[in-house]
């Protein structure tokens, strides 16, 4: 096996292993498995080091709240909220959701500007910490104070609006079964509606691929960089629930045709969830840059 293919295989195996640990229960995982999980979710090395130094294993981690993380572990606001988001997701036996589903930092800033009492310093702190929508949903009263909102009444008004936002975002779904079913149905409808848009996106990717192919022989392009569906270099590689990597537009178009099976194995997929494969994207970008 070539070095690159080996790295890709190891990457896919690691993602599948992490999902297996979460399904089994983070509470019973080993220290090595916990570090692997946290690294896979993008937690900073300094935060992982603090957890390990304080002997925080999987069982204790799953019981932590924002105050405990702040007061006992001395972890900063942004990483603290990231951890809370991860813990909530793991408690539902899920890997963390695709970041594309959440508000950007710019949208969060716009949301806060609806409050006349929000100061310029508060907005600056939001931007500095790059608070996005996924993290916003974990914000508590004391976190607002740490960001620079001193008045208790102001913080309570924001928290009331946040409760409404959480309801709108499905954070208080009645049951896991209903939530998953509704999400899958909504995704199916969304895929159908976006079908024409995805076809246009795929066409654009194909044109970019043609330019690359003219500069590089097809046999010189690593197979791992090619989408199994389109057989073209991937622009936005994502993991599907079968553990394989696909071009995002291609696998969404596949789902848009109401296909519920893996394009590679033919097995019925347990989920339509897609997770960005950042490592693969970096490898592809490096390859393209080196061959321009």
Coordinates of C-alpha atoms in Angstrom, one line a residue:
X1 CA 0.0 0.0 0.0
X2 CA 1.3 3.5 -0.9
X3 CA 2.1 5.9 1.9
X4 CA -0.7 8.2 1.0
X5 CA -3.3 5.5 0.7
X6 CA -2.1 4.1 4.0
X7 CA -2.6 7.6 5.6
X8 CA -6.1 7.9 4.2
X9 CA -7.0 4.4 5.4
X10 CA -5.7 5.1 8.9
X11 CA -7.7 8.4 8.9
X12 CA -11.0 6.6 8.0
X13 CA -10.3 3.8 10.5
X14 CA -9.7 6.4 13.2
X15 CA -13.0 8.1 12.5
X16 CA -14.9 4.9 12.6
X17 CA -13.1 3.9 15.8
X18 CA -14.0 7.2 17.4
X19 CA -17.7 6.8 16.4
X20 CA -17.6 3.3 17.9
X21 CA -16.2 4.6 21.2
X22 CA -19.0 7.2 21.4
X23 CA -21.7 4.6 20.6
X24 CA -20.2 2.3 23.3
X25 CA -20.1 5.1 25.9
X26 CA -17.3 7.7 26.6
X27 CA -17.7 6.9 30.3
X28 CA -15.9 3.5 29.9
X29 CA -13.2 4.6 27.4
X30 CA -9.5 4.5 28.3
X31 CA -7.3 7.6 28.6
X32 CA -5.8 6.9 25.2
X33 CA -9.2 6.6 23.6
X34 CA -10.4 9.8 25.3
X35 CA -7.4 11.8 23.9
X36 CA -8.1 10.3 20.5
X37 CA -11.7 11.4 20.7
X38 CA -10.9 14.9 21.8
X39 CA -8.2 15.3 19.1
X40 CA -10.7 14.1 16.5
X41 CA -13.2 16.7 17.6
X42 CA -10.6 19.5 17.3
X43 CA -10.0 20.2 21.0
X44 CA -6.8 22.2 21.5
X45 CA -3.8 20.3 22.9
X46 CA -3.5 22.7 25.8
X47 CA -7.1 21.8 26.9
X48 CA -6.5 18.1 26.6
X49 CA -3.3 18.5 28.7
X50 CA -5.3 20.3 31.4
X51 CA -7.8 17.5 31.5
X52 CA -5.1 14.8 31.7
X53 CA -3.2 16.8 34.4
X54 CA -6.3 16.9 36.5
X55 CA -7.0 13.2 35.9
X56 CA -10.3 13.8 34.2
X57 CA -11.4 10.6 32.6
X58 CA -14.4 9.8 30.4
X59 CA -16.7 9.2 33.3
X60 CA -15.9 12.5 35.0
X61 CA -15.8 14.5 31.8
X62 CA -19.4 13.5 30.9
X63 CA -20.6 15.0 34.2
X64 CA -18.8 18.3 34.0
X65 CA -20.7 21.6 33.6
X66 CA -19.4 25.0 32.5
X67 CA -18.7 26.2 36.1
X68 CA -16.7 23.1 36.9
X69 CA -14.6 23.4 33.8
X70 CA -13.9 27.1 34.5
X71 CA -13.3 26.9 38.2
X72 CA -11.5 23.6 38.6
X73 CA -9.7 23.2 35.3
X74 CA -9.1 26.9 34.4
X75 CA -10.1 26.5 30.8
X76 CA -10.9 29.6 28.8
X77 CA -14.4 30.5 27.6
X78 CA -14.2 29.4 24.0
X79 CA -12.7 26.0 24.7
X80 CA -15.0 25.6 27.7
X81 CA -18.1 26.1 25.5
X82 CA -16.6 23.8 22.9
X83 CA -16.2 21.1 25.5
X84 CA -19.8 21.5 26.7
X85 CA -21.0 21.2 23.1
X86 CA -19.0 18.0 22.7
X87 CA -20.2 16.5 26.0
X88 CA -23.8 17.2 25.1
X89 CA -23.3 15.5 21.7
X90 CA -21.6 12.5 23.3
X91 CA -24.3 12.1 25.9
X92 CA -26.7 11.6 22.9
X93 CA -24.3 8.9 21.6
X94 CA -23.4 11.1 18.6
X95 CA -20.2 12.6 17.1
X96 CA -20.3 16.4 17.0
X97 CA -22.5 17.8 14.2
X98 CA -21.1 19.2 10.9
X99 CA -20.0 22.8 11.5
X100 CA -21.8 23.8 8.3
X101 CA -25.1 23.4 10.1
X102 CA -24.3 26.2 12.6
X103 CA -24.2 30.0 12.5
X104 CA -21.0 31.7 11.6
X105 CA -19.3 34.1 14.0
X106 CA -20.6 37.0 11.8
X107 CA -24.2 35.8 12.2
X108 CA -23.8 35.4 16.0
X109 CA -22.5 39.0 16.1
X110 CA -25.6 40.2 14.1
X111 CA -27.9 38.2 16.5
X112 CA -26.5 40.1 19.5
X113 CA -26.8 43.5 17.8
X114 CA -30.6 43.2 18.3
X115 CA -30.0 44.2 21.9
X116 CA -29.4 47.9 22.3
X117 CA -27.4 47.5 25.5
X118 CA -24.7 45.4 23.9
X119 CA -21.4 47.2 24.0
X120 CA -18.7 47.5 21.3
X121 CA -16.3 45.7 23.7
X122 CA -18.7 42.8 24.0
X123 CA -19.0 42.5 20.2
X124 CA -15.2 42.7 20.0
X125 CA -14.9 39.8 22.5
X126 CA -17.3 37.7 20.4
X127 CA -15.2 38.2 17.3
X128 CA -11.9 37.7 19.1
X129 CA -13.1 34.3 20.5
X130 CA -14.8 33.4 17.2
X131 CA -18.0 32.4 19.0
X132 CA -20.1 30.6 16.4
X133 CA -23.7 29.3 16.6
X134 CA -22.8 25.9 18.0
X135 CA -21.0 27.5 20.9
X136 CA -23.6 30.2 21.4
X137 CA -26.2 27.5 22.3
X138 CA -24.1 26.5 25.3
X139 CA -23.6 30.0 26.7
X140 CA -24.8 30.5 30.2
X141 CA -25.4 33.7 32.4
X142 CA -21.9 33.8 33.8
X143 CA -20.4 33.3 30.3
X144 CA -22.1 36.5 29.2
X145 CA -20.6 38.3 32.2
X146 CA -17.2 37.0 31.3
X147 CA -17.7 38.4 27.7
X148 CA -18.3 41.8 29.1
X149 CA -22.1 42.0 29.8
X150 CA -22.1 43.3 33.5
X151 CA -25.8 44.1 34.1
X152 CA -27.8 41.1 35.5
X153 CA -31.0 42.3 33.8
X154 CA -29.3 42.5 30.4
X155 CA -27.9 39.0 30.8
X156 CA -31.4 37.6 31.7
X157 CA -32.9 39.3 28.7
X158 CA -30.3 37.6 26.5
X159 CA -30.8 34.3 28.2
X160 CA -34.5 34.4 27.6
X161 CA -33.9 35.0 23.9
X162 CA -31.4 32.2 23.9
X163 CA -34.0 29.8 25.3
X164 CA -36.2 30.6 22.4
X165 CA -33.3 30.1 20.0
X166 CA -32.6 26.7 21.5
X167 CA -36.2 25.7 21.0
X168 CA -36.0 26.8 17.4
X169 CA -32.8 25.0 16.9
X170 CA -34.2 21.7 18.2
X171 CA -32.1 21.6 21.4
X172 CA -35.1 20.6 23.4
X173 CA -36.6 17.8 21.2
X174 CA -39.1 15.6 22.9
X175 CA -37.3 12.3 22.3
X176 CA -34.3 11.1 20.5
X177 CA -36.3 8.9 18.2
X178 CA -38.6 11.7 17.0
X179 CA -35.6 14.1 16.7
X180 CA -33.7 11.7 14.5
X181 CA -36.7 10.8 12.3
X182 CA -37.6 14.4 11.8
X183 CA -34.1 15.3 11.0
X184 CA -33.8 12.6 8.4
X185 CA -37.0 13.6 6.8
X186 CA -36.0 17.2 6.7
X187 CA -32.7 16.3 5.2
X188 CA -34.3 14.2 2.5
X189 CA -36.6 17.2 1.6
X190 CA -33.6 19.5 1.6
X191 CA -31.6 17.2 -0.6
X192 CA -34.4 17.1 -3.1
X193 CA -34.8 20.9 -3.1
X194 CA -31.1 21.4 -3.6
X195 CA -30.8 18.8 -6.4
X196 CA -30.4 21.3 -9.2
X197 CA -28.0 23.4 -7.2
X198 CA -25.8 20.4 -6.5
X199 CA -25.8 19.5 -10.2
X200 CA -24.5 23.0 -10.9
X201 CA -21.8 22.6 -8.2
X202 CA -20.7 19.3 -9.6
X203 CA -20.5 20.8 -13.0
X204 CA -18.2 23.5 -11.7
X205 CA -16.0 20.9 -9.9
X206 CA -15.8 18.9 -13.2
X207 CA -14.5 22.0 -15.0
X208 CA -11.9 22.6 -12.4
X209 CA -10.9 19.0 -12.6
X210 CA -10.5 19.3 -16.4
X211 CA -7.9 22.1 -15.8
X212 CA -6.0 19.9 -13.4
X213 CA -6.2 16.9 -15.7
X214 CA -4.6 18.9 -18.5
X215 CA -1.6 19.6 -16.3
X216 CA -1.3 16.2 -14.7
X217 CA -1.8 12.7 -16.1
X218 CA -4.7 10.9 -14.6
X219 CA -2.6 7.9 -13.5
X220 CA -0.4 10.3 -11.5
X221 CA -3.4 11.5 -9.3
X222 CA -3.7 9.4 -6.1
X223 CA -6.9 7.3 -6.1
X224 CA -7.6 8.5 -2.6
X225 CA -8.2 12.1 -3.9
X226 CA -10.9 10.9 -6.3
X227 CA -14.5 10.8 -5.3
X228 CA -15.9 7.2 -5.5
X229 CA -19.0 8.5 -7.2
X230 CA -17.6 11.0 -9.8
X231 CA -14.1 9.6 -10.1
X232 CA -12.8 13.2 -10.0
X233 CA -10.7 15.1 -7.5
X234 CA -12.7 16.1 -4.5
X235 CA -13.2 19.8 -3.7
X236 CA -15.1 19.4 -0.4
X237 CA -14.4 15.8 0.9
X238 CA -16.7 14.5 3.7
X239 CA -17.0 11.3 5.6
X240 CA -20.3 9.5 5.2
X241 CA -21.7 7.0 7.8
X242 CA -20.2 4.1 5.9
X243 CA -16.8 5.4 6.8
X244 CA -15.8 6.4 3.3
X245 CA -14.9 9.8 1.9
X246 CA -16.9 11.4 -0.9
X247 CA -17.3 14.8 -2.6
X248 CA -19.9 16.6 -0.6
X249 CA -22.0 17.7 -3.6
X250 CA -21.9 14.2 -5.1
X251 CA -23.0 12.3 -2.0
X252 CA -25.7 14.9 -1.3
X253 CA -26.9 14.5 -4.9
X254 CA -26.9 10.7 -4.3
X255 CA -29.1 11.2 -1.3
X256 CA -31.2 13.7 -3.2
X257 CA -32.3 10.9 -5.5
X258 CA -33.6 9.2 -2.3
X259 CA -30.9 6.6 -2.3
X260 CA -30.3 5.3 1.3
X261 CA -27.4 3.0 0.6
X262 CA -23.6 3.3 0.5
X263 CA -22.4 4.1 -3.1
X264 CA -19.4 1.8 -2.4
X265 CA -20.8 -1.1 -0.5
X266 CA -24.5 -1.0 -1.2
X267 CA -25.3 -1.4 2.5
X268 CA -28.1 0.6 4.0
X269 CA -26.7 3.7 5.7
X270 CA -27.5 4.2 9.3
X271 CA -27.4 8.0 8.9
X272 CA -27.3 10.8 6.3
X273 CA -24.9 12.7 8.5
X274 CA -21.8 14.1 6.7
X275 CA -18.6 15.1 8.6
X276 CA -15.9 17.3 6.9
X277 CA -12.7 15.4 6.2
X278 CA -10.3 18.3 6.8
X279 CA -7.2 16.2 6.6
X280 CA -8.1 14.9 3.1
X281 CA -8.9 18.4 2.0
X282 CA -5.5 19.6 3.1
X283 CA -3.7 16.8 1.3
X284 CA -5.7 17.6 -1.9
X285 CA -5.0 21.3 -1.7
X286 CA -1.2 20.6 -1.2
X287 CA -1.3 18.2 -4.2
X288 CA -3.0 20.8 -6.5
X289 CA -0.6 23.6 -5.4
X290 CA 2.4 21.4 -6.1
X291 CA 1.2 20.6 -9.6
X292 CA 0.1 24.0 -10.8

